[in-house]
PDB file of C-alpha atoms in Angstrom:
ATOM      1  CA  MET A   1       0.000   0.000   0.000  1.00  0.00           C
ATOM      2  CA  LYS A   2       2.806   2.381   0.926  1.00  0.00           C
ATOM      3  CA  THR A   3       4.514   1.604  -2.357  1.00  0.00           C
ATOM      4  CA  ASN A   4       1.332   2.427  -4.286  1.00  0.00           C
ATOM      5  CA  ILE A   5       0.954   5.776  -2.493  1.00  0.00           C
ATOM      6  CA  LYS A   6       4.586   6.578  -3.206  1.00  0.00           C
ATOM      7  CA  GLU A   7       4.149   5.681  -6.877  1.00  0.00           C
ATOM      8  CA  LEU A   8       0.999   7.810  -7.125  1.00  0.00           C
ATOM      9  CA  ARG A   9       2.844  10.777  -5.633  1.00  0.00           C
ATOM     10  CA  MET A  10       5.706  10.268  -8.081  1.00  0.00           C
ATOM     11  CA  ASP A  11       3.275  10.096 -10.996  1.00  0.00           C
ATOM     12  CA  ALA A  12       1.611  13.339  -9.871  1.00  0.00           C
ATOM     13  CA  TYR A  13       5.052  14.943  -9.491  1.00  0.00           C
ATOM     14  CA  ARG A  14       6.067  13.927 -13.030  1.00  0.00           C
ATOM     15  CA  GLU A  15       2.791  15.173 -14.493  1.00  0.00           C
ATOM     16  CA  LYS A  16       3.282  18.576 -12.870  1.00  0.00           C
ATOM     17  CA  LEU A  17       6.843  18.703 -14.185  1.00  0.00           C
ATOM     18  CA  LYS A  18       5.564  18.003 -17.701  1.00  0.00           C
ATOM     19  CA  LEU A  19       2.865  20.662 -17.404  1.00  0.00           C
ATOM     20  CA  ALA A  20       5.374  23.217 -16.086  1.00  0.00           C
ATOM     21  CA  GLY A  21       7.690  22.408 -19.003  1.00  0.00           C
ATOM     22  CA  ARG A  22       4.826  22.920 -21.459  1.00  0.00           C
ATOM     23  CA  LEU A  23       3.962  26.279 -19.898  1.00  0.00           C
ATOM     24  CA  ARG A  24       7.608  27.297 -20.122  1.00  0.00           C
ATOM     25  CA  LYS A  25       7.710  26.473 -23.840  1.00  0.00           C
ATOM     26  CA  GLU A  26       4.618  28.645 -24.291  1.00  0.00           C
ATOM     27  CA  LYS A  27       6.488  31.461 -22.472  1.00  0.00           C
ATOM     28  CA  ARG A  28       3.925  31.421 -19.650  1.00  0.00           C
ATOM     29  CA  TYR A  29       6.751  31.756 -17.185  1.00  0.00           C
ATOM     30  CA  ARG A  30       4.792  33.008 -14.174  1.00  0.00           C
ATOM     31  CA  GLU A  31       2.345  30.120 -14.388  1.00  0.00           C
ATOM     32  CA  ALA A  32       5.188  27.630 -14.797  1.00  0.00           C
ATOM     33  CA  LEU A  33       6.985  29.072 -11.760  1.00  0.00           C
ATOM     34  CA  ALA A  34       3.830  28.836  -9.634  1.00  0.00           C
ATOM     35  CA  LEU A  35       3.501  25.175 -10.588  1.00  0.00           C
ATOM     36  CA  TYR A  36       7.142  24.494  -9.780  1.00  0.00           C
ATOM     37  CA  LYS A  37       6.633  26.068  -6.348  1.00  0.00           C
ATOM     38  CA  GLU A  38       3.777  23.641  -5.650  1.00  0.00           C
ATOM     39  CA  ILE A  39       6.117  20.661  -5.990  1.00  0.00           C
ATOM     40  CA  GLU A  40       9.247  22.236  -4.513  1.00  0.00           C
ATOM     41  CA  ALA A  41       9.210  20.089  -1.358  1.00  0.00           C
ATOM     42  CA  GLY A  42       9.592  16.900  -3.380  1.00  0.00           C
ATOM     43  CA  GLY A  43      11.970  18.391  -5.912  1.00  0.00           C
ATOM     44  CA  ASP A  44      15.075  16.462  -6.959  1.00  0.00           C
ATOM     45  CA  ASN A  45      18.169  17.785  -8.704  1.00  0.00           C
ATOM     46  CA  PHE A  46      16.413  17.598 -12.102  1.00  0.00           C
ATOM     47  CA  TYR A  47      13.617  19.791 -10.768  1.00  0.00           C
ATOM     48  CA  LEU A  48      16.154  22.285  -9.415  1.00  0.00           C
ATOM     49  CA  SER A  49      17.888  22.619 -12.787  1.00  0.00           C
ATOM     50  CA  GLN A  50      14.539  23.188 -14.514  1.00  0.00           C
ATOM     51  CA  VAL A  51      13.583  25.964 -12.072  1.00  0.00           C
ATOM     52  CA  GLY A  52      17.032  27.500 -12.556  1.00  0.00           C
ATOM     53  CA  TYR A  53      16.517  27.465 -16.313  1.00  0.00           C
ATOM     54  CA  LEU A  54      13.096  29.078 -15.922  1.00  0.00           C
ATOM     55  CA  TYR A  55      14.605  31.892 -13.861  1.00  0.00           C
ATOM     56  CA  TYR A  56      17.255  32.285 -16.576  1.00  0.00           C
ATOM     57  CA  LEU A  57      14.562  32.712 -19.234  1.00  0.00           C
ATOM     58  CA  MET A  58      12.842  35.264 -17.003  1.00  0.00           C
ATOM     59  CA  GLY A  59      16.062  37.273 -16.770  1.00  0.00           C
ATOM     60  CA  GLU A  60      16.467  36.644 -13.008  1.00  0.00           C
ATOM     61  CA  PHE A  61      20.036  35.419 -13.182  1.00  0.00           C
ATOM     62  CA  SER A  62      20.883  35.505  -9.458  1.00  0.00           C
ATOM     63  CA  ASN A  63      17.878  33.305  -8.663  1.00  0.00           C
ATOM     64  CA  CYS A  64      18.883  31.082 -11.572  1.00  0.00           C
ATOM     65  CA  LEU A  65      22.308  30.497 -10.039  1.00  0.00           C
ATOM     66  CA  LEU A  66      20.845  29.662  -6.627  1.00  0.00           C
ATOM     67  CA  TYR A  67      18.866  26.753  -8.080  1.00  0.00           C
ATOM     68  CA  ILE A  68      21.550  25.622 -10.523  1.00  0.00           C
ATOM     69  CA  GLU A  69      24.186  25.529  -7.782  1.00  0.00           C
ATOM     70  CA  ARG A  70      21.842  23.441  -5.597  1.00  0.00           C
ATOM     71  CA  ALA A  71      21.273  21.050  -8.501  1.00  0.00           C
ATOM     72  CA  LEU A  72      25.041  20.697  -9.014  1.00  0.00           C
ATOM     73  CA  ARG A  73      25.649  20.052  -5.318  1.00  0.00           C
ATOM     74  CA  LEU A  74      23.025  17.276  -5.406  1.00  0.00           C
ATOM     75  CA  GLY A  75      24.813  15.572  -8.291  1.00  0.00           C
ATOM     76  CA  ASN A  76      23.181  16.987 -11.427  1.00  0.00           C
ATOM     77  CA  ARG A  77      26.296  17.648 -13.463  1.00  0.00           C
ATOM     78  CA  SER A  78      24.669  17.305 -16.874  1.00  0.00           C
ATOM     79  CA  PRO A  79      26.021  19.414 -19.785  1.00  0.00           C
ATOM     80  CA  PHE A  80      22.712  21.330 -19.750  1.00  0.00           C
ATOM     81  CA  THR A  81      23.024  22.297 -16.072  1.00  0.00           C
ATOM     82  CA  LYS A  82      26.655  23.349 -16.509  1.00  0.00           C
ATOM     83  CA  LYS A  83      25.741  25.359 -19.598  1.00  0.00           C
ATOM     84  CA  ILE A  84      22.977  27.303 -17.796  1.00  0.00           C
ATOM     85  CA  LYS A  85      25.395  28.092 -14.965  1.00  0.00           C
ATOM     86  CA  LEU A  86      27.918  29.542 -17.433  1.00  0.00           C
ATOM     87  CA  LEU A  87      25.259  31.574 -19.244  1.00  0.00           C
ATOM     88  CA  ALA A  88      23.947  33.029 -15.964  1.00  0.00           C
ATOM     89  CA  LEU A  89      27.481  33.888 -14.834  1.00  0.00           C
ATOM     90  CA  ALA A  90      28.056  35.665 -18.155  1.00  0.00           C
ATOM     91  CA  LYS A  91      24.820  37.628 -17.822  1.00  0.00           C
ATOM     92  CA  LEU A  92      26.002  38.735 -14.364  1.00  0.00           C
ATOM     93  CA  GLY A  93      29.494  39.594 -15.644  1.00  0.00           C
ATOM     94  CA  SER A  94      31.245  37.097 -13.342  1.00  0.00           C
ATOM     95  CA  TRP A  95      34.314  36.844 -15.580  1.00  0.00           C
ATOM     96  CA  ASP A  96      36.781  35.376 -13.087  1.00  0.00           C
ATOM     97  CA  GLU A  97      34.484  32.471 -12.300  1.00  0.00           C
ATOM     98  CA  ILE A  98      33.867  31.776 -15.990  1.00  0.00           C
ATOM     99  CA  GLU A  99      37.612  31.639 -16.676  1.00  0.00           C
ATOM    100  CA  THR A 100      38.031  28.867 -14.093  1.00  0.00           C
ATOM    101  CA  CYS A 101      35.167  26.760 -15.494  1.00  0.00           C
ATOM    102  CA  ASP A 102      35.790  23.683 -17.606  1.00  0.00           C
ATOM    103  CA  VAL A 103      34.705  25.213 -20.921  1.00  0.00           C
ATOM    104  CA  GLU A 104      36.723  22.742 -22.984  1.00  0.00           C
ATOM    105  CA  LYS A 105      34.055  20.062 -22.502  1.00  0.00           C
ATOM    106  CA  ASN A 106      31.031  22.187 -23.414  1.00  0.00           C
ATOM    107  CA  ASP A 107      29.592  23.800 -26.543  1.00  0.00           C
ATOM    108  CA  ILE A 108      30.221  27.469 -25.723  1.00  0.00           C
ATOM    109  CA  ARG A 109      28.822  29.287 -28.767  1.00  0.00           C
ATOM    110  CA  GLU A 110      25.850  30.805 -26.906  1.00  0.00           C
ATOM    111  CA  LEU A 111      28.147  31.748 -24.021  1.00  0.00           C
ATOM    112  CA  ILE A 112      30.514  33.523 -26.422  1.00  0.00           C
ATOM    113  CA  TRP A 113      27.685  35.599 -27.878  1.00  0.00           C
ATOM    114  CA  ILE A 114      26.729  36.843 -24.401  1.00  0.00           C
ATOM    115  CA  ILE A 115      30.319  37.667 -23.419  1.00  0.00           C
ATOM    116  CA  LYS A 116      30.863  39.433 -26.744  1.00  0.00           C
ATOM    117  CA  ALA A 117      27.660  41.452 -26.331  1.00  0.00           C
ATOM    118  CA  LYS A 118      28.865  42.561 -22.898  1.00  0.00           C
ATOM    119  CA  GLY A 119      32.118  43.821 -24.405  1.00  0.00           C
ATOM    120  CA  ASN A 120      34.639  41.377 -22.943  1.00  0.00           C
ATOM    121  CA  ILE A 121      36.162  40.494 -26.310  1.00  0.00           C
ATOM    122  CA  GLU A 122      39.469  39.209 -24.933  1.00  0.00           C
ATOM    123  CA  LEU A 123      37.760  36.657 -22.682  1.00  0.00           C
ATOM    124  CA  ALA A 124      35.525  35.545 -25.557  1.00  0.00           C
ATOM    125  CA  LYS A 125      38.550  34.982 -27.811  1.00  0.00           C
ATOM    126  CA  LYS A 126      40.424  33.158 -25.058  1.00  0.00           C
ATOM    127  CA  LEU A 127      37.514  30.751 -24.462  1.00  0.00           C
ATOM    128  CA  ILE A 128      37.138  30.035 -28.191  1.00  0.00           C
ATOM    129  CA  LYS A 129      40.826  29.122 -28.448  1.00  0.00           C
ATOM    130  CA  ARG A 130      40.469  26.828 -25.426  1.00  0.00           C
ATOM    131  CA  ARG A 131      37.424  25.083 -26.937  1.00  0.00           C
ATOM    132  CA  LEU A 132      38.617  24.729 -30.575  1.00  0.00           C
ATOM    133  CA  PRO A 133      40.797  21.604 -30.065  1.00  0.00           C
ATOM    134  CA  PHE A 134      37.814  19.885 -28.399  1.00  0.00           C
ATOM    135  CA  ALA A 135      35.118  20.837 -30.954  1.00  0.00           C
ATOM    136  CA  THR A 136      32.925  17.776 -31.485  1.00  0.00           C
ATOM    137  CA  SER A 137      31.844  18.443 -35.073  1.00  0.00           C
ATOM    138  CA  THR A 138      32.971  20.162 -38.258  1.00  0.00           C
ATOM    139  CA  ARG A 139      30.027  22.569 -37.963  1.00  0.00           C
ATOM    140  CA  GLU A 140      30.900  23.573 -34.402  1.00  0.00           C
ATOM    141  CA  LYS A 141      34.551  24.168 -35.335  1.00  0.00           C
ATOM    142  CA  ALA A 142      33.517  26.295 -38.340  1.00  0.00           C
ATOM    143  CA  LYS A 143      31.183  28.405 -36.222  1.00  0.00           C
ATOM    144  CA  LEU A 144      33.852  28.927 -33.565  1.00  0.00           C
ATOM    145  CA  LEU A 145      36.350  30.022 -36.229  1.00  0.00           C
ATOM    146  CA  SER A 146      33.715  32.379 -37.624  1.00  0.00           C
ATOM    147  CA  LEU A 147      33.107  33.877 -34.175  1.00  0.00           C
ATOM    148  CA  LEU A 148      36.837  34.311 -33.646  1.00  0.00           C
ATOM    149  CA  ALA A 149      37.141  35.997 -37.043  1.00  0.00           C
ATOM    150  CA  SER A 150      34.337  38.430 -36.181  1.00  0.00           C
ATOM    151  CA  MET A 151      36.315  39.582 -33.112  1.00  0.00           C
ATOM    152  CA  THR A 152      39.712  39.843 -34.860  1.00  0.00           C
ATOM    153  CA  GLU A 153      40.737  43.409 -35.665  1.00  0.00           C
ATOM    154  CA  ASP A 154      43.427  42.450 -38.195  1.00  0.00           C
ATOM    155  CA  LEU A 155      41.468  42.250 -41.474  1.00  0.00           C
ATOM    156  CA  ASN A 156      43.896  39.798 -43.091  1.00  0.00           C
ATOM    157  CA  GLU A 157      43.785  37.441 -40.101  1.00  0.00           C
ATOM    158  CA  SER A 158      40.006  37.777 -39.969  1.00  0.00           C
ATOM    159  CA  ALA A 159      39.744  36.837 -43.661  1.00  0.00           C
ATOM    160  CA  ARG A 160      42.064  33.852 -43.092  1.00  0.00           C
ATOM    161  CA  LEU A 161      39.841  32.538 -40.273  1.00  0.00           C
ATOM    162  CA  TYR A 162      36.694  32.937 -42.380  1.00  0.00           C
ATOM    163  CA  LYS A 163      38.358  31.055 -45.244  1.00  0.00           C
ATOM    164  CA  GLU A 164      39.319  28.232 -42.888  1.00  0.00           C
ATOM    165  CA  ALA A 165      35.735  28.063 -41.642  1.00  0.00           C
ATOM    166  CA  LYS A 166      34.420  28.106 -45.243  1.00  0.00           C
ATOM    167  CA  THR A 167      36.555  25.086 -46.169  1.00  0.00           C
ATOM    168  CA  LEU A 168      34.769  23.168 -43.396  1.00  0.00           C
ATOM    169  CA  ILE A 169      31.254  24.202 -44.543  1.00  0.00           C
ATOM    170  CA  PRO A 170      31.636  25.192 -48.224  1.00  0.00           C
ATOM    171  CA  GLU A 171      27.859  25.425 -48.720  1.00  0.00           C
ATOM    172  CA  SER A 172      27.425  28.056 -45.961  1.00  0.00           C
ATOM    173  CA  LYS A 173      25.737  31.208 -47.303  1.00  0.00           C
ATOM    174  CA  PHE A 174      26.628  33.035 -44.087  1.00  0.00           C
ATOM    175  CA  LEU A 175      30.354  32.362 -44.488  1.00  0.00           C
ATOM    176  CA  THR A 176      30.160  33.415 -48.136  1.00  0.00           C
ATOM    177  CA  GLU A 177      28.804  36.753 -46.926  1.00  0.00           C
ATOM    178  CA  ARG A 178      31.437  37.030 -44.193  1.00  0.00           C
ATOM    179  CA  LEU A 179      34.208  36.578 -46.744  1.00  0.00           C
ATOM    180  CA  LEU A 180      32.576  39.243 -48.886  1.00  0.00           C
ATOM    181  CA  VAL A 181      32.390  41.578 -45.878  1.00  0.00           C
ATOM    182  CA  SER A 182      36.085  41.102 -45.160  1.00  0.00           C
ATOM    183  CA  ARG A 183      36.810  41.940 -48.812  1.00  0.00           C
ATOM    184  CA  THR A 184      34.456  44.937 -49.081  1.00  0.00           C
ATOM    185  CA  GLU A 185      35.990  46.486 -45.979  1.00  0.00           C
ATOM    186  CA  LYS A 186      39.261  46.830 -47.884  1.00  0.00           C
ATOM    187  CA  ILE A 187      37.891  48.590 -50.979  1.00  0.00           C
ATOM    188  CA  PRO A 188      35.901  51.828 -51.570  1.00  0.00           C
ATOM    189  CA  ARG A 189      32.175  51.474 -50.807  1.00  0.00           C
ATOM    190  CA  VAL A 190      31.114  52.273 -54.395  1.00  0.00           C
ATOM    191  CA  ASP A 191      33.358  49.487 -55.711  1.00  0.00           C
ATOM    192  CA  ALA A 192      31.995  47.104 -53.092  1.00  0.00           C
ATOM    193  CA  ILE A 193      28.410  47.860 -54.161  1.00  0.00           C
ATOM    194  CA  ARG A 194      29.274  47.280 -57.814  1.00  0.00           C
ATOM    195  CA  GLU A 195      30.974  43.970 -56.954  1.00  0.00           C
ATOM    196  CA  LEU A 196      27.968  42.723 -54.986  1.00  0.00           C
ATOM    197  CA  GLU A 197      25.515  43.787 -57.700  1.00  0.00           C
ATOM    198  CA  LEU A 198      27.517  41.762 -60.225  1.00  0.00           C
ATOM    199  CA  LEU A 199      27.661  38.830 -57.823  1.00  0.00           C
ATOM    200  CA  LEU A 200      23.856  38.808 -57.550  1.00  0.00           C
ATOM    201  CA  LEU A 201      23.635  38.304 -61.325  1.00  0.00           C
ATOM    202  CA  VAL A 202      25.071  34.815 -60.748  1.00  0.00           C
ATOM    203  CA  PRO A 203      22.130  32.385 -60.242  1.00  0.00           C
ATOM    204  CA  THR A 204      23.817  30.507 -57.376  1.00  0.00           C
ATOM    205  CA  HIS A 205      24.048  33.740 -55.346  1.00  0.00           C
ATOM    206  CA  GLN A 206      20.641  35.247 -56.077  1.00  0.00           C
ATOM    207  CA  GLU A 207      18.966  33.332 -53.230  1.00  0.00           C
ATOM    208  CA  ASN A 208      21.610  34.211 -50.628  1.00  0.00           C
ATOM    209  CA  PRO A 209      19.926  36.520 -48.065  1.00  0.00           C
ATOM    210  CA  HIS A 210      23.268  37.507 -46.558  1.00  0.00           C
ATOM    211  CA  ILE A 211      24.462  39.107 -49.804  1.00  0.00           C
ATOM    212  CA  HIS A 212      21.216  41.072 -50.192  1.00  0.00           C
ATOM    213  CA  SER A 213      21.493  42.230 -46.573  1.00  0.00           C
ATOM    214  CA  LEU A 214      25.124  43.274 -46.988  1.00  0.00           C
ATOM    215  CA  LEU A 215      24.284  45.214 -50.148  1.00  0.00           C
ATOM    216  CA  GLY A 216      21.431  46.918 -48.281  1.00  0.00           C
ATOM    217  CA  ARG A 217      23.778  48.014 -45.514  1.00  0.00           C
ATOM    218  CA  LEU A 218      26.221  49.452 -48.064  1.00  0.00           C
ATOM    219  CA  TYR A 219      23.444  51.341 -49.883  1.00  0.00           C
ATOM    220  CA  SER A 220      22.230  52.712 -46.540  1.00  0.00           C
ATOM    221  CA  LYS A 221      25.698  53.965 -45.670  1.00  0.00           C
ATOM    222  CA  GLU A 222      25.857  55.627 -49.089  1.00  0.00           C
ATOM    223  CA  GLY A 223      22.588  57.412 -48.306  1.00  0.00           C
ATOM    224  CA  ASP A 224      20.451  55.531 -50.840  1.00  0.00           C
ATOM    225  CA  GLU A 225      17.842  54.247 -48.398  1.00  0.00           C
ATOM    226  CA  GLU A 226      15.244  53.333 -51.023  1.00  0.00           C
ATOM    227  CA  LYS A 227      17.625  50.877 -52.684  1.00  0.00           C
ATOM    228  CA  ALA A 228      18.655  49.664 -49.236  1.00  0.00           C
ATOM    229  CA  LEU A 229      15.002  48.968 -48.403  1.00  0.00           C
ATOM    230  CA  GLU A 230      14.559  46.766 -51.476  1.00  0.00           C
ATOM    231  CA  CYS A 231      17.646  44.759 -50.487  1.00  0.00           C
ATOM    232  CA  PHE A 232      16.435  44.311 -46.903  1.00  0.00           C
ATOM    233  CA  LYS A 233      12.996  43.248 -48.167  1.00  0.00           C
ATOM    234  CA  LYS A 234      14.601  40.571 -50.335  1.00  0.00           C
ATOM    235  CA  ALA A 235      16.842  39.379 -47.500  1.00  0.00           C
ATOM    236  CA  TYR A 236      13.851  39.063 -45.147  1.00  0.00           C
ATOM    237  CA  GLU A 237      11.794  37.322 -47.826  1.00  0.00           C
ATOM    238  CA  LEU A 238      14.560  34.726 -48.215  1.00  0.00           C
ATOM    239  CA  SER A 239      15.315  34.303 -44.510  1.00  0.00           C
ATOM    240  CA  LYS A 240      12.963  35.530 -41.791  1.00  0.00           C
ATOM    241  CA  THR A 241      15.582  35.848 -39.052  1.00  0.00           C
ATOM    242  CA  ALA A 242      15.442  38.426 -36.270  1.00  0.00           C
ATOM    243  CA  PHE A 243      18.474  40.175 -37.776  1.00  0.00           C
ATOM    244  CA  ASN A 244      16.860  40.552 -41.213  1.00  0.00           C
ATOM    245  CA  ARG A 245      13.598  41.659 -39.601  1.00  0.00           C
ATOM    246  CA  ASN A 246      15.418  44.356 -37.640  1.00  0.00           C
ATOM    247  CA  MET A 247      17.381  45.594 -40.667  1.00  0.00           C
ATOM    248  CA  LEU A 248      14.117  45.954 -42.586  1.00  0.00           C
ATOM    249  CA  GLY A 249      12.435  47.667 -39.639  1.00  0.00           C
ATOM    250  CA  PHE A 250      15.305  50.138 -39.229  1.00  0.00           C
ATOM    251  CA  SER A 251      15.181  50.938 -42.940  1.00  0.00           C
ATOM    252  CA  TYR A 252      11.428  51.627 -42.789  1.00  0.00           C
ATOM    253  CA  LYS A 253      12.082  53.931 -39.831  1.00  0.00           C
ATOM    254  CA  ARG A 254      14.798  55.869 -41.678  1.00  0.00           C
ATOM    255  CA  LEU A 255      12.348  56.406 -44.546  1.00  0.00           C
ATOM    256  CA  GLY A 256       9.632  57.633 -42.171  1.00  0.00           C
ATOM    257  CA  MET A 257       7.440  54.574 -42.850  1.00  0.00           C
ATOM    258  CA  TYR A 258       6.581  54.260 -39.183  1.00  0.00           C
ATOM    259  CA  LYS A 259       3.628  51.879 -39.334  1.00  0.00           C
ATOM    260  CA  GLU A 260       5.648  49.317 -41.277  1.00  0.00           C
ATOM    261  CA  ALA A 261       8.583  49.771 -38.888  1.00  0.00           C
ATOM    262  CA  LYS A 262       6.304  49.344 -35.867  1.00  0.00           C
ATOM    263  CA  GLU A 263       4.923  46.039 -37.129  1.00  0.00           C
ATOM    264  CA  LEU A 264       8.378  44.472 -37.471  1.00  0.00           C
ATOM    265  CA  LEU A 265      10.181  46.014 -34.507  1.00  0.00           C
ATOM    266  CA  SER A 266       7.339  45.169 -32.090  1.00  0.00           C
ATOM    267  CA  VAL A 267       7.902  41.472 -32.783  1.00  0.00           C
ATOM    268  CA  SER A 268      11.640  41.814 -32.173  1.00  0.00           C
ATOM    269  CA  PHE A 269      11.090  43.803 -28.981  1.00  0.00           C
ATOM    270  CA  LEU A 270       8.778  41.170 -27.486  1.00  0.00           C
ATOM    271  CA  GLU A 271      11.274  38.438 -28.367  1.00  0.00           C
ATOM    272  CA  GLU A 272      14.316  40.285 -27.011  1.00  0.00           C
ATOM    273  CA  PRO A 273      13.477  43.402 -24.968  1.00  0.00           C
ATOM    274  CA  GLU A 274      17.130  43.638 -23.864  1.00  0.00           C
ATOM    275  CA  ASN A 275      18.212  44.662 -27.382  1.00  0.00           C
ATOM    276  CA  TYR A 276      18.977  48.377 -26.975  1.00  0.00           C
ATOM    277  CA  TYR A 277      18.925  49.252 -30.686  1.00  0.00           C
ATOM    278  CA  THR A 278      15.608  47.552 -31.429  1.00  0.00           C
ATOM    279  CA  ARG A 279      13.999  48.950 -28.277  1.00  0.00           C
ATOM    280  CA  THR A 280      15.186  52.504 -28.955  1.00  0.00           C
ATOM    281  CA  ALA A 281      14.087  52.455 -32.598  1.00  0.00           C
ATOM    282  CA  LEU A 282      10.660  51.011 -31.766  1.00  0.00           C
ATOM    283  CA  PHE A 283       9.820  53.503 -29.027  1.00  0.00           C
ATOM    284  CA  ASN A 284      11.013  56.439 -31.138  1.00  0.00           C
ATOM    285  CA  VAL A 285       8.580  55.203 -33.806  1.00  0.00           C
ATOM    286  CA  LEU A 286       5.727  54.795 -31.315  1.00  0.00           C
ATOM    287  CA  ASN A 287       6.376  58.269 -29.919  1.00  0.00           C
ATOM    288  CA  ALA A 288       6.313  59.736 -33.433  1.00  0.00           C
ATOM    289  CA  LEU A 289       3.004  57.954 -34.088  1.00  0.00           C
ATOM    290  CA  GLY A 290       1.590  59.185 -30.764  1.00  0.00           C
ATOM    291  CA  GLU A 291       0.801  55.620 -29.688  1.00  0.00           C
ATOM    292  CA  LYS A 292       1.383  55.883 -25.954  1.00  0.00           C
ATOM    293  CA  GLU A 293      -1.116  53.159 -25.000  1.00  0.00           C
ATOM    294  CA  VAL A 294       0.370  50.730 -27.512  1.00  0.00           C
ATOM    295  CA  ALA A 295       3.836  51.416 -26.084  1.00  0.00           C
ATOM    296  CA  LEU A 296       2.696  50.764 -22.505  1.00  0.00           C
ATOM    297  CA  SER A 297       0.924  47.576 -23.579  1.00  0.00           C
ATOM    298  CA  LEU A 298       4.087  46.289 -25.284  1.00  0.00           C
ATOM    299  CA  ILE A 299       6.167  46.982 -22.171  1.00  0.00           C
ATOM    300  CA  SER A 300       3.644  45.112 -19.991  1.00  0.00           C
ATOM    301  CA  ARG A 301       3.717  42.136 -22.348  1.00  0.00           C
ATOM    302  CA  ALA A 302       7.526  42.122 -22.378  1.00  0.00           C
ATOM    303  CA  LEU A 303       7.634  42.261 -18.567  1.00  0.00           C
ATOM    304  CA  SER A 304       5.278  39.288 -18.284  1.00  0.00           C
ATOM    305  CA  THR A 305       7.807  37.086 -20.104  1.00  0.00           C
ATOM    306  CA  HIS A 306      11.055  38.891 -19.195  1.00  0.00           C
ATOM    307  CA  PRO A 307      10.529  40.245 -15.653  1.00  0.00           C
ATOM    308  CA  GLY A 308      14.266  40.377 -15.046  1.00  0.00           C
ATOM    309  CA  VAL A 309      14.842  43.106 -17.656  1.00  0.00           C
ATOM    310  CA  LYS A 310      14.964  46.005 -15.206  1.00  0.00           C
ATOM    311  CA  THR A 311      15.411  48.656 -17.932  1.00  0.00           C
ATOM    312  CA  LEU A 312      11.766  48.103 -18.873  1.00  0.00           C
ATOM    313  CA  PHE A 313      10.594  49.737 -15.644  1.00  0.00           C
ATOM    314  CA  GLY A 314      12.537  52.902 -16.460  1.00  0.00           C
ATOM    315  CA  LEU A 315      11.216  52.794 -20.010  1.00  0.00           C
ATOM    316  CA  MET A 316       7.658  52.587 -18.711  1.00  0.00           C
ATOM    317  CA  LYS A 317       8.157  55.733 -16.602  1.00  0.00           C
ATOM    318  CA  LYS A 318       9.461  57.599 -19.645  1.00  0.00           C
ATOM    319  CA  VAL A 319       6.542  56.506 -21.801  1.00  0.00           C
ATOM    320  CA  GLU A 320       4.047  57.519 -19.119  1.00  0.00           C
ATOM    321  CA  LYS A 321       5.338  61.107 -19.510  1.00  0.00           C
ATOM    322  CA  TRP A 322       4.597  61.194 -23.229  1.00  0.00           C
ATOM    323  CA  SER A 323       1.954  63.759 -24.128  1.00  0.00           C
TER     324      SER A 323
END
């Protein structure tokens, strides 16, 4: 009888874990957290790592570390748990602790992006060099080389690293664009535009969104925003990434096409409210349109899924003062 009761409790525990995981995937973080709290007393080290991950997604990185550290102490030393610890440390800027971690045995690409975004380029490069000999696949090695190239100031060395990465993934459209970028940086902008226009006449390159995006950026820098817009439209049509969406949204904003800009940048803001450039562009657009209520509603929605982004509270106060 006791065994049956124990099994029933375990079944109920697993069901709640599944439901909480489903809510998390739907970005209903508050509801997921409430459910996790209901089963906290019976939580094992797997449960602790899942709560830590939820706090990470919510932007509450100190709380994330509390749960992840408890999971590690109880024996959950899975690659996932270690990865979340590193990501949270990076978000908190705990560089010394990251340097002492065993990064060689983990895929660190996401970690590198965070460190790079926070401006610690030297640490990012150091970690890539430590991980490269242990890369578990050709694709991972190519992406690490590409990341290293993007942080290398010497243009010749940067081009060499991109070429090495391209030999590993010759079909990569992204690396094709990166090699083009490294070349166009060495020649006058007008010549670079002409070279890319000729390249897009080649059928094998016409469906490469990266080339269209690069050409759009060059046109924009030359002051021809209408041509830039057409390039960004094509890039987004071919690949609906957040980057291409933002480039198109920024171009609409520069042309004063605020409604079109709002539609695209609102999506990006709700996905990543921490992105300063997207956030600034969107709220400048909303202010120009006089859409104060829409702005406040977007901030509330962003806070419901990213409560740890403290800058949103300051943004809300600013918006409340709009006339």
